[in-house]
Each structure stands twice: as structure tokens, then as C-alpha cells.
Amino acid sequence: MLFNSVNFFIFFGSLTLCYFALPYRFRNLFLLASSYFFYMFWNAGYALLLLFSTAASYGFALLIEKAPSKKKKRLLFISSLFFNIGLLFVFKYLAFFATSIQAILKFFAIAVEAPTFNILLPVGISFFTFRTISCLIDVYRGKMEAERNFCVFALYVSFFPSLLAGPIDRAVSLIPQLHARHSIDMPRICLGARIMLWGLFKKVVIADRLAIYADSIFNNVPYHTGPSYIVAAYFYTLQIYCDFSGYSDMAIGCAKILGFDLVQNFNLPYFSTTITDFWRRWHISLSTWFRDYLYIPMGGSRKGGGGIYVNLLVTMAVCGLWHGASWTFIIWGVLHGCCLCLSRLTLNFRDAVYQRLQIPSGVVSTMRVVFTFNLVAFLWIFFRANSVHDAVYIVTHFFSGWPNLFIDPLSLFHGFLGIVVLVCVELLQRLSPKHASPEQWPLPLRWAAYYALALSIVLFGVDGGSQFIYFQF
């Protein structure tokens, strides 16, 4: 059941009415059943996997908290990590590692027949696994008590707005909200609906329109030329942002209507001034997860020297692997890690050069935003390409075939139109956040904007309810 489908809006509308009509003591149980019903729309069998993962993590959390000694607590904690990571490995990475090992052995002339694993990737497994792992780590560290109520814990893991593609909320912030009583709050419901409307617009009017052109290039790489690759790279850069931030907006809006506050997942990432700044603004719930549970435990930037750069590279390589069982994702992560290292190494030097040349701060900031955006757009090629060969082919043929550009007039027109709307809105949010909020606008202007968004979705939105990109992760 996709957020951008009629079925979902029927489901969510019915759920909201029933949720607020029910007595408080039954609401969490109703939300839990509804979340599993929502998940079973994808594959009913994998609801059992979700339940199994949840029950095991719930038990581990209680055992870790009650452990009589530090040694036993540590042993239980490590066991819980092995269980969750092992579950993720089997369903997401087993086939990839088997074929990779086979390829390595073949390189050394060792013939080994890799077993065939026909395992369907459960939707959202990376997200709900990271949610349970963060909870277990926080219980182990003493940052929170283990949740005793299984229904509440299971709802934290499976909460339907963020189940399939995040945000990856921490138990310490979401579980207390699940214990709270939520009443009908019309201003809050209106805010949630407005956030959902903007998210839906970004998905079906901008992302899905850009995808028509970008997919036609990336899925037929040998038949196109440099100009087409460049346009497709920029289109995909904005497509993945509008697709994923659109999902996040709709998840946050759904939760807000029901009375819950999910963590912010995007903060104008394409206005970042450095690659480090980009990762503070892009997929915030994931980047902070890796920071708190991998980068800092490895030593972070505390030890100084080369250790910082090793930690950055390892963290970003794991981040790339988290996104998918493919070398394209790993290379994308490693390249981001290299860029983070170079940015850190050269930041002071660059600042000194700008200061010595007496370049105005506004010009410097603009230059940095433009450079960072183009760097990120270039790296997205490795993320989107169907294979490493395709990615290398694209980046080595940027200057081929000029000025021949693949023209799909309707896709290009709709694509550029959507980009103009996005840039105008986000420029307003960056330059004047106060005036960017519709609540500050005159009532006629506000409703004109709402009707314009709704009409655009109907007239220009792509039909068919295409899947969100991050569902595959």
C-alpha cells in the first residue's frame, strides 16, 4: 500500500476516524493491528518476520536490563546485535556476498559454484532493524529503561508511517509518545495535512516526472550521449530528493495528524555549503544513527590523526552497504567518505584563501553551495547506475556526442517546471523561514496555494502509484 495511492488515503482516513473514536486504552492495540495490516499489503508472510524480530528484541532488551553482571549484560547485548544483524544479513546480503566471493575465487582460477538464494527482500527491513538495534544499544548504555509493554514496543518497531522508509526514530523519543494520550487537535491536523500535501506534490508531480527522463537514460546507458547523461544526473539528483523527502513529509504528516511527532529527516540538503554539511541535512535520522552508534563508538574524531579519516571511510562504506547489496552502493559510500576526508583536510586552507582574496562571505557561501550540489549530483550517478560498468561508462563519456541531447519534450517540460517550483519554495524557506510558513500568509493566498498544489497533483501527477525509491533499502 503506497502513500501515493487511493487505497492508502482510504486506509488512513478510516484509521484516523476509528483511532480518535476508540477509548484510550484500545488505541495502541488498534494502531499496532493497523500497522501490521498495512505491512501485510506487501507480503503477508513477512509480517511473521517482523513479529519474530520484534519479539526477540523485546526479550533481549528486558534480559539486558535485568542482567546480574556487566559481563552477562555485555554477552546478551552482543547476542542481540548478532541476532538483528544476522537477520538483516540473511535476507538482504547473503546472495550478494555469495556471488562476490565466487567472483573473487574465480579471479584466482578457483572454480566454485555459488548456491542460489531466492530470498525476497522484506520491505523496510533495514529501517525496522536499525530501530530495534538503537533501542537495544540505548538500553545497554542505560539511556532508557526497557519497555515492559509488548504492545507499545511492537508499535514502536512497526509504526506504519515510518515502517517502510523511516524516519528512523529513537525509542527514547517515540515510546513516551506512545504512552501519552492524544486528543483531536484541529490546528495539528491541519498542519499534518499540509505537510502531507506538499510531500505528495514532491513525489508525484516532481519526482515521478523527473524519473521518466532519468530512468530512460540510466536504463539504456550505451545508447545515449554526454548531454543526456548530465541532464539525467541532475534530474535524478532532484528526483531522489523529492521522492524520499516526499515520503518523509507524508510519514511526518500522518503521524502528526494522529498526535505523534517524528524526527525531521531533511533540512534543505541541496543548500549545503560542504559535504559534511550535506550529511547533517540529508536523511538526518540515518546519518545521526551512524554517527551515534558507529562513528563515535569507533573513536569518532576524539583520537585525532589518521584515525578520524579511517573512521569516516568505514562509516560511509557501511552506510553505502546499508543502502543496498551492490558494489555501486559501496563505491558511492566510499566516495562520500573520501570527500568528507578531503573536506576536513582542506577546510582551513580554503577559508584562508577566501580570506586572503577578500571574497565577500555571501559569494563564498554561494560558491560552496554550487560546488557541493554538483559534487553530490556527480556521486549520485554511482548510486543510481544499474552496475559499476554503467557508472564508469557515464562518467567517462560526459564529453561524448555533443551537442546531441535525447529530447523527450513532455518529460523535460514537466521536469523543469517541477524544479522551478521546488527551487522557489526552498529558496523562500532558506532566505525567509518565517514568511515560508503558509500560516503567515493571508487566508486567500494560503488557500490558493493549497488548491494549486491539489490541482497540480491531479493534472500533472504521474498515475499508477509508483513505488518510493527507498522502499528497496
Coordinates of N, CA, C and O in Angstrom, one line a residue, residues 23-173:
P23 N -11.7 4.3 22.8 CA -11.2 4.7 24.2 C -9.7 4.6 24.2 O -9.1 3.8 23.4
Y24 N -9.0 5.4 25.0 CA -7.6 5.5 25.0 C -6.9 4.1 25.2 O -5.9 3.8 24.6
R25 N -7.5 3.3 26.0 CA -6.8 2.0 26.4 C -6.7 1.0 25.2 O -6.0 0.1 25.2
F26 N -7.5 1.3 24.1 CA -7.5 0.4 23.0 C -6.8 1.0 21.8 O -6.6 0.3 20.8
R27 N -6.3 2.2 21.9 CA -5.8 2.9 20.7 C -4.4 2.3 20.2 O -4.2 2.1 19.0
N28 N -3.5 2.0 21.2 CA -2.3 1.4 20.8 C -2.4 0.0 20.1 O -1.8 -0.3 19.1
L29 N -3.3 -0.8 20.7 CA -3.6 -2.1 20.1 C -4.2 -1.9 18.7 O -3.8 -2.7 17.8
F30 N -5.1 -1.0 18.5 CA -5.6 -0.7 17.2 C -4.6 -0.2 16.2 O -4.5 -0.7 15.1
L31 N -3.7 0.7 16.7 CA -2.6 1.1 15.8 C -1.7 0.0 15.4 O -1.2 -0.1 14.3
L32 N -1.4 -0.9 16.4 CA -0.5 -2.0 16.1 C -1.1 -2.9 15.1 O -0.4 -3.3 14.1
A33 N -2.4 -3.3 15.2 CA -3.1 -4.1 14.3 C -3.1 -3.5 12.9 O -2.9 -4.1 11.9
S34 N -3.3 -2.2 12.9 CA -3.4 -1.4 11.6 C -2.0 -1.4 10.9 O -2.0 -1.5 9.7
S35 N -1.0 -1.3 11.7 CA 0.4 -1.2 11.2 C 0.7 -2.6 10.5 O 1.4 -2.6 9.5
Y36 N 0.3 -3.7 11.2 CA 0.6 -5.0 10.6 C -0.2 -5.2 9.4 O 0.2 -5.8 8.4
F37 N -1.5 -4.7 9.4 CA -2.3 -4.8 8.2 C -1.7 -4.1 7.1 O -1.7 -4.6 5.9
F38 N -1.2 -2.9 7.4 CA -0.5 -2.1 6.3 C 0.7 -2.8 5.8 O 0.9 -2.8 4.6
Y39 N 1.5 -3.4 6.6 CA 2.7 -4.1 6.2 C 2.4 -5.4 5.4 O 3.0 -5.7 4.4
M40 N 1.3 -6.0 5.8 CA 0.9 -7.3 5.1 C 0.4 -7.0 3.7 O 0.3 -8.0 2.9
F41 N 0.1 -5.8 3.3 CA -0.2 -5.5 1.9 C 0.9 -5.8 1.0 O 0.7 -6.0 -0.2
W42 N 2.1 -5.7 1.5 CA 3.3 -6.0 0.7 C 3.5 -7.5 0.6 O 3.7 -8.1 -0.5
N43 N 3.6 -8.2 1.7 CA 3.8 -9.6 1.7 C 3.4 -10.1 3.1 O 4.0 -9.8 4.1
A44 N 2.2 -10.8 3.1 CA 1.7 -11.3 4.4 C 2.7 -12.1 5.2 O 2.7 -12.0 6.4
G45 N 3.4 -12.9 4.5 CA 4.4 -13.8 5.2 C 5.4 -13.1 6.0 O 5.9 -13.5 7.1
Y46 N 5.9 -11.9 5.5 CA 6.9 -11.2 6.2 C 6.5 -10.4 7.4 O 7.3 -9.9 8.1
A47 N 5.1 -10.4 7.6 CA 4.7 -9.9 8.9 C 5.1 -10.8 10.0 O 5.4 -10.3 11.2
L48 N 5.3 -12.1 9.7 CA 5.8 -13.0 10.8 C 7.2 -12.7 11.1 O 7.7 -12.8 12.2
L49 N 8.0 -12.3 10.0 CA 9.4 -12.0 10.3 C 9.5 -10.7 11.1 O 10.3 -10.6 12.1
L50 N 8.6 -9.7 10.8 CA 8.6 -8.5 11.6 C 8.2 -8.8 13.1 O 8.9 -8.3 14.0
L51 N 7.3 -9.7 13.3 CA 6.8 -10.1 14.6 C 8.0 -10.8 15.4 O 8.2 -10.6 16.5
F52 N 8.6 -11.7 14.6 CA 9.7 -12.5 15.2 C 10.9 -11.6 15.7 O 11.4 -11.7 16.8
S53 N 11.2 -10.7 14.8 CA 12.3 -9.7 15.1 C 11.9 -8.9 16.3 O 12.7 -8.6 17.2
T54 N 10.7 -8.4 16.4 CA 10.2 -7.6 17.4 C 10.2 -8.3 18.8 O 10.7 -7.8 19.8
A55 N 9.7 -9.5 18.8 CA 9.6 -10.3 20.0 C 11.0 -10.7 20.6 O 11.2 -10.6 21.8
A56 N 11.9 -11.0 19.7 CA 13.2 -11.3 20.1 C 13.9 -10.1 20.7 O 14.6 -10.2 21.8
S57 N 13.8 -9.0 20.0 CA 14.4 -7.7 20.5 C 13.8 -7.3 21.8 O 14.5 -6.8 22.7
Y58 N 12.5 -7.5 22.0 CA 11.8 -7.1 23.2 C 12.4 -8.0 24.4 O 12.7 -7.5 25.4
G59 N 12.5 -9.3 24.1 CA 13.1 -10.1 25.1 C 14.5 -9.8 25.5 O 14.9 -9.8 26.6
F60 N 15.3 -9.5 24.4 CA 16.7 -9.1 24.7 C 16.8 -7.9 25.5 O 17.7 -7.8 26.4
A61 N 16.0 -6.9 25.2 CA 16.0 -5.6 26.0 C 15.8 -5.9 27.5 O 16.5 -5.3 28.3
L62 N 14.8 -6.7 27.8 CA 14.4 -7.0 29.2 C 15.6 -7.8 29.8 O 16.0 -7.5 31.0
L63 N 16.1 -8.7 29.1 CA 17.2 -9.5 29.7 C 18.5 -8.7 29.9 O 19.2 -8.8 31.0
I64 N 18.8 -7.8 29.0 CA 20.0 -6.9 29.1 C 19.8 -6.0 30.4 O 20.8 -5.8 31.2
E65 N 18.6 -5.5 30.6 CA 18.4 -4.6 31.7 C 18.5 -5.3 33.0 O 19.0 -4.8 34.0
K66 N 18.0 -6.6 33.0 CA 18.0 -7.3 34.3 C 19.2 -8.2 34.6 O 19.3 -8.9 35.6
A67 N 20.2 -8.1 33.6 CA 21.4 -8.9 33.8 C 22.1 -8.7 35.1 O 22.3 -7.5 35.5
P68 N 22.5 -9.7 35.8 CA 23.1 -9.5 37.2 C 24.5 -9.0 37.2 O 25.0 -8.5 38.2
S69 N 25.2 -9.1 36.0 CA 26.6 -8.6 36.0 C 26.9 -7.9 34.7 O 26.1 -8.1 33.7
K70 N 27.9 -7.1 34.7 CA 28.3 -6.4 33.4 C 28.7 -7.4 32.4 O 28.5 -7.2 31.2
K71 N 29.4 -8.5 32.8 CA 29.8 -9.5 31.8 C 28.6 -10.1 31.1 O 28.6 -10.3 29.9
K72 N 27.6 -10.5 31.9 CA 26.4 -11.1 31.3 C 25.6 -10.1 30.5 O 25.1 -10.5 29.4
K73 N 25.6 -8.9 31.0 CA 24.9 -7.8 30.2 C 25.5 -7.6 28.8 O 24.9 -7.5 27.8
R74 N 26.9 -7.6 28.8 CA 27.6 -7.4 27.6 C 27.4 -8.6 26.6 O 27.2 -8.5 25.4
L75 N 27.4 -9.8 27.2 CA 27.2 -11.0 26.4 C 25.8 -11.0 25.7 O 25.6 -11.4 24.6
L76 N 24.8 -10.6 26.5 CA 23.4 -10.6 26.0 C 23.3 -9.5 24.9 O 22.6 -9.7 23.9
F77 N 24.0 -8.4 25.2 CA 23.9 -7.3 24.2 C 24.6 -7.7 22.9 O 24.0 -7.5 21.8
I78 N 25.7 -8.3 22.9 CA 26.4 -8.8 21.7 C 25.5 -9.8 21.0 O 25.4 -9.8 19.8
S79 N 24.9 -10.7 21.8 CA 24.0 -11.7 21.2 C 22.8 -11.0 20.4 O 22.4 -11.5 19.4
S80 N 22.3 -10.0 21.0 CA 21.2 -9.3 20.4 C 21.6 -8.6 19.1 O 20.8 -8.6 18.1
L81 N 22.8 -8.1 19.1 CA 23.4 -7.5 17.9 C 23.6 -8.5 16.8 O 23.2 -8.3 15.6
F82 N 24.1 -9.7 17.2 CA 24.3 -10.7 16.2 C 23.0 -11.2 15.6 O 22.9 -11.5 14.4
F83 N 22.0 -11.3 16.5 CA 20.7 -11.7 16.0 C 20.1 -10.7 15.0 O 19.7 -11.2 13.9
N84 N 20.1 -9.5 15.3 CA 19.5 -8.5 14.4 C 20.3 -8.3 13.1 O 19.7 -8.2 12.0
I85 N 21.6 -8.2 13.3 CA 22.4 -8.0 12.1 C 22.4 -9.3 11.3 O 22.4 -9.3 10.0
G86 N 22.4 -10.5 11.9 CA 22.3 -11.7 11.2 C 21.0 -11.8 10.4 O 21.0 -12.3 9.3
L87 N 19.9 -11.4 11.0 CA 18.6 -11.4 10.3 C 18.7 -10.5 9.0 O 18.3 -10.9 7.9
L88 N 19.3 -9.3 9.2 CA 19.4 -8.4 8.1 C 20.3 -9.0 7.0 O 20.1 -8.9 5.8
F89 N 21.4 -9.7 7.5 CA 22.4 -10.2 6.5 C 21.7 -11.3 5.7 O 21.9 -11.4 4.5
V90 N 21.0 -12.2 6.3 CA 20.4 -13.4 5.6 C 19.5 -12.9 4.5 O 19.5 -13.3 3.4
F91 N 18.6 -11.9 4.9 CA 17.6 -11.5 3.9 C 18.0 -10.5 2.9 O 17.4 -10.4 1.9
K92 N 19.1 -9.8 3.2 CA 19.5 -8.7 2.3 C 20.8 -8.9 1.7 O 21.0 -8.5 0.5
Y93 N 21.8 -9.5 2.3 CA 23.2 -9.6 1.8 C 23.7 -10.9 1.5 O 24.8 -11.0 0.9
L94 N 23.0 -12.0 1.9 CA 23.6 -13.3 1.7 C 23.9 -13.6 0.3 O 25.0 -14.1 0.0
A95 N 23.0 -13.4 -0.6 CA 23.2 -13.7 -2.0 C 24.3 -12.8 -2.6 O 25.1 -13.3 -3.4
F96 N 24.4 -11.5 -2.2 CA 25.4 -10.6 -2.7 C 26.8 -11.1 -2.3 O 27.7 -11.1 -3.1
F97 N 27.0 -11.5 -1.0 CA 28.3 -12.0 -0.5 C 28.6 -13.3 -1.2 O 29.8 -13.5 -1.5
A98 N 27.7 -14.1 -1.4 CA 28.0 -15.4 -2.0 C 28.5 -15.2 -3.5 O 29.5 -15.8 -3.9
T99 N 27.8 -14.4 -4.2 CA 28.3 -14.1 -5.6 C 29.6 -13.3 -5.6 O 30.4 -13.6 -6.5
S100 N 29.8 -12.5 -4.7 CA 31.1 -11.7 -4.6 C 32.3 -12.6 -4.3 O 33.3 -12.5 -4.9
I101 N 32.1 -13.5 -3.4 CA 33.1 -14.5 -3.0 C 33.4 -15.4 -4.2 O 34.6 -15.7 -4.5
Q102 N 32.3 -15.8 -4.9 CA 32.5 -16.6 -6.1 C 33.3 -15.9 -7.2 O 34.2 -16.5 -7.8
A103 N 33.1 -14.6 -7.3 CA 33.8 -13.8 -8.3 C 35.3 -13.7 -7.9 O 36.2 -13.7 -8.8
I104 N 35.5 -13.5 -6.6 CA 36.9 -13.4 -6.2 C 37.7 -14.7 -6.4 O 38.8 -14.7 -6.9
L105 N 37.1 -15.8 -6.1 CA 37.7 -17.1 -6.3 C 37.9 -17.4 -7.7 O 39.0 -17.9 -8.1
K106 N 37.0 -17.0 -8.6 CA 37.1 -17.2 -10.0 C 38.3 -16.4 -10.5 O 39.0 -16.8 -11.4
F107 N 38.5 -15.2 -10.0 CA 39.7 -14.4 -10.4 C 41.0 -15.1 -10.1 O 42.0 -15.0 -10.9
F108 N 41.0 -15.9 -9.1 CA 42.2 -16.7 -8.8 C 42.2 -18.1 -9.3 O 42.9 -19.0 -8.9
A109 N 41.3 -18.3 -10.3 CA 41.1 -19.6 -11.1 C 40.7 -20.7 -10.2 O 41.1 -21.9 -10.3
I110 N 39.9 -20.4 -9.2 CA 39.3 -21.4 -8.3 C 37.8 -21.5 -8.6 O 37.0 -20.5 -8.4
A111 N 37.4 -22.6 -9.2 CA 36.0 -22.7 -9.7 C 35.1 -23.2 -8.5 O 35.3 -24.3 -8.0
V112 N 34.2 -22.3 -8.1 CA 33.3 -22.7 -7.1 C 31.9 -22.3 -7.5 O 31.6 -21.2 -8.0
E113 N 30.9 -23.2 -7.4 CA 29.5 -22.9 -7.8 C 28.8 -22.3 -6.6 O 28.6 -23.0 -5.5
A114 N 28.4 -21.1 -6.6 CA 27.7 -20.4 -5.5 C 26.3 -20.9 -5.5 O 25.6 -21.1 -6.5
P115 N 25.8 -21.1 -4.2 CA 24.4 -21.6 -4.1 C 23.5 -20.5 -4.5 O 23.8 -19.3 -4.4
T116 N 22.3 -20.8 -4.9 CA 21.3 -19.8 -5.4 C 20.4 -19.6 -4.2 O 19.8 -20.5 -3.6
F117 N 20.2 -18.3 -3.9 CA 19.3 -17.9 -2.8 C 18.2 -17.0 -3.4 O 18.4 -15.9 -3.7
N118 N 17.0 -17.6 -3.4 CA 15.9 -16.9 -4.0 C 15.1 -16.3 -2.8 O 14.0 -16.8 -2.4
I119 N 15.7 -15.3 -2.1 CA 15.1 -14.7 -1.0 C 14.5 -13.3 -1.3 O 15.3 -12.5 -1.8
L120 N 13.2 -13.1 -1.2 CA 12.6 -11.8 -1.4 C 13.0 -10.9 -0.3 O 12.8 -11.2 0.9
L121 N 13.5 -9.7 -0.7 CA 13.9 -8.7 0.4 C 12.6 -8.2 1.0 O 11.8 -7.5 0.4
P122 N 12.5 -8.3 2.3 CA 11.3 -7.8 3.0 C 11.4 -6.2 3.0 O 12.4 -5.6 3.3
V123 N 10.3 -5.6 2.6 CA 10.3 -4.1 2.6 C 10.5 -3.6 3.9 O 9.9 -4.0 4.9
G124 N 11.4 -2.6 4.0 CA 11.6 -1.9 5.3 C 12.5 -2.6 6.3 O 12.6 -2.1 7.4
I125 N 13.1 -3.7 5.9 CA 13.8 -4.5 6.9 C 15.0 -3.7 7.5 O 15.3 -3.8 8.7
S126 N 15.7 -2.9 6.7 CA 16.8 -2.1 7.1 C 16.3 -1.0 8.2 O 17.1 -0.7 9.1
F127 N 15.1 -0.5 7.9 CA 14.6 0.5 8.8 C 14.2 0.0 10.2 O 14.6 0.5 11.2
F128 N 13.4 -1.1 10.2 CA 12.9 -1.6 11.5 C 14.1 -2.3 12.2 O 14.1 -2.4 13.4
T129 N 15.0 -2.9 11.5 CA 16.2 -3.5 12.2 C 17.0 -2.4 12.9 O 17.4 -2.6 14.0
F130 N 17.3 -1.3 12.2 CA 18.0 -0.2 12.8 C 17.3 0.4 14.0 O 17.9 0.8 15.0
R131 N 15.9 0.4 13.9 CA 15.1 0.9 15.0 C 15.3 0.0 16.3 O 15.5 0.5 17.4
T132 N 15.3 -1.3 16.1 CA 15.4 -2.2 17.2 C 16.8 -2.2 17.8 O 17.0 -2.2 19.0
I133 N 17.8 -2.1 16.9 CA 19.2 -2.0 17.3 C 19.5 -0.8 18.2 O 20.1 -0.9 19.2
S134 N 19.0 0.4 17.7 CA 19.2 1.6 18.5 C 18.6 1.5 19.9 O 19.1 2.0 20.9
C135 N 17.4 0.9 20.0 CA 16.7 0.7 21.3 C 17.6 -0.2 22.2 O 17.8 0.1 23.4
L136 N 18.1 -1.3 21.6 CA 18.9 -2.2 22.4 C 20.2 -1.5 22.9 O 20.6 -1.7 24.1
I137 N 20.8 -0.7 22.1 CA 22.0 0.0 22.4 C 21.7 1.0 23.6 O 22.5 1.1 24.5
D138 N 20.6 1.7 23.4 CA 20.3 2.7 24.5 C 19.9 2.0 25.8 O 20.3 2.6 26.9
V139 N 19.3 0.8 25.8 CA 19.0 0.1 27.0 C 20.3 -0.4 27.6 O 20.6 -0.2 28.8
Y140 N 21.2 -0.9 26.8 CA 22.5 -1.3 27.3 C 23.4 -0.2 27.9 O 24.0 -0.4 28.9
R141 N 23.3 1.0 27.2 CA 24.1 2.1 27.7 C 23.4 2.8 29.0 O 24.0 3.7 29.6
G142 N 22.2 2.4 29.3 CA 21.5 3.0 30.4 C 20.8 4.3 30.1 O 20.4 5.0 31.0
K143 N 20.6 4.6 28.8 CA 20.0 5.8 28.4 C 18.4 5.7 28.5 O 17.8 6.8 28.5
M144 N 17.9 4.5 28.6 CA 16.5 4.3 28.8 C 16.2 3.0 29.4 O 17.1 2.1 29.4
E145 N 15.0 2.9 30.0 CA 14.6 1.6 30.5 C 14.0 0.7 29.4 O 13.4 1.3 28.5
A146 N 14.1 -0.6 29.6 CA 13.5 -1.5 28.6 C 12.0 -1.3 28.7 O 11.4 -1.2 29.8
E147 N 11.3 -1.3 27.6 CA 9.8 -1.2 27.6 C 9.2 -2.5 28.0 O 9.5 -3.5 27.4
R148 N 8.3 -2.4 29.1 CA 7.7 -3.6 29.6 C 6.5 -4.0 28.7 O 6.1 -5.2 28.6
N149 N 5.8 -3.0 28.2 CA 4.5 -3.3 27.5 C 4.9 -3.7 26.1 O 5.4 -2.9 25.3
F150 N 4.6 -5.0 25.8 CA 5.0 -5.5 24.5 C 4.2 -4.8 23.3 O 4.8 -4.6 22.3
C151 N 3.0 -4.5 23.6 CA 2.2 -3.8 22.5 C 2.8 -2.5 22.2 O 2.9 -2.1 21.0
V152 N 3.3 -1.7 23.2 CA 3.9 -0.4 22.9 C 5.3 -0.6 22.2 O 5.6 0.1 21.2
F153 N 6.0 -1.6 22.6 CA 7.3 -1.9 22.0 C 7.1 -2.3 20.5 O 7.8 -1.8 19.6
A154 N 6.1 -3.2 20.3 CA 5.9 -3.7 18.9 C 5.4 -2.5 18.0 O 5.7 -2.5 16.9
L155 N 4.6 -1.6 18.6 CA 4.1 -0.5 17.9 C 5.3 0.5 17.5 O 5.3 1.1 16.4
Y156 N 6.2 0.6 18.5 CA 7.4 1.5 18.2 C 8.1 0.9 17.0 O 8.6 1.6 16.1
V157 N 8.3 -0.4 16.9 CA 9.0 -1.0 15.8 C 8.3 -0.9 14.5 O 8.8 -0.7 13.4
S158 N 6.9 -1.1 14.5 CA 6.1 -1.3 13.3 C 5.2 -0.1 13.0 O 4.4 -0.2 12.1
F159 N 5.4 1.1 13.7 CA 4.5 2.2 13.5 C 4.4 2.5 12.0 O 5.4 2.9 11.3
F160 N 3.2 2.4 11.4 CA 3.1 2.3 9.9 C 3.6 3.5 9.2 O 4.1 3.4 8.1
P161 N 3.5 4.8 9.7 CA 4.0 5.9 8.8 C 5.5 5.8 8.5 O 6.0 6.1 7.4
S162 N 6.3 5.3 9.5 CA 7.7 5.2 9.3 C 8.3 3.8 9.2 O 9.5 3.6 9.1
L163 N 7.4 2.8 9.0 CA 7.8 1.4 9.0 C 8.6 1.1 7.7 O 9.7 0.4 7.8
L164 N 8.2 1.6 6.6 CA 8.8 1.2 5.3 C 10.1 1.9 4.9 O 11.0 1.4 4.3
A165 N 10.2 3.2 5.3 CA 11.3 4.0 4.8 C 11.6 5.2 5.8 O 12.1 6.2 5.4
G166 N 11.4 4.9 7.1 CA 11.8 5.9 8.1 C 10.8 7.1 8.1 O 9.8 7.0 7.5
P167 N 11.2 8.1 8.9 CA 12.4 8.3 9.6 C 12.7 7.2 10.7 O 11.8 6.6 11.2
I168 N 14.0 7.1 11.0 CA 14.4 6.1 12.0 C 14.3 6.7 13.4 O 15.4 7.2 13.9
D169 N 13.2 6.8 14.0 CA 13.0 7.4 15.3 C 13.7 6.6 16.4 O 13.6 5.3 16.3
R170 N 14.2 7.2 17.4 CA 14.8 6.5 18.5 C 13.6 6.2 19.5 O 12.7 6.9 19.7
A171 N 13.8 5.1 20.2 CA 12.8 4.6 21.2 C 12.7 5.7 22.3 O 11.6 5.9 22.8
V172 N 13.8 6.3 22.6 CA 13.8 7.3 23.8 C 12.8 8.4 23.5 O 12.3 9.1 24.4
S173 N 12.6 8.7 22.2 CA 11.7 9.9 21.9 C 10.3 9.4 21.5 O 9.3 10.1 21.7

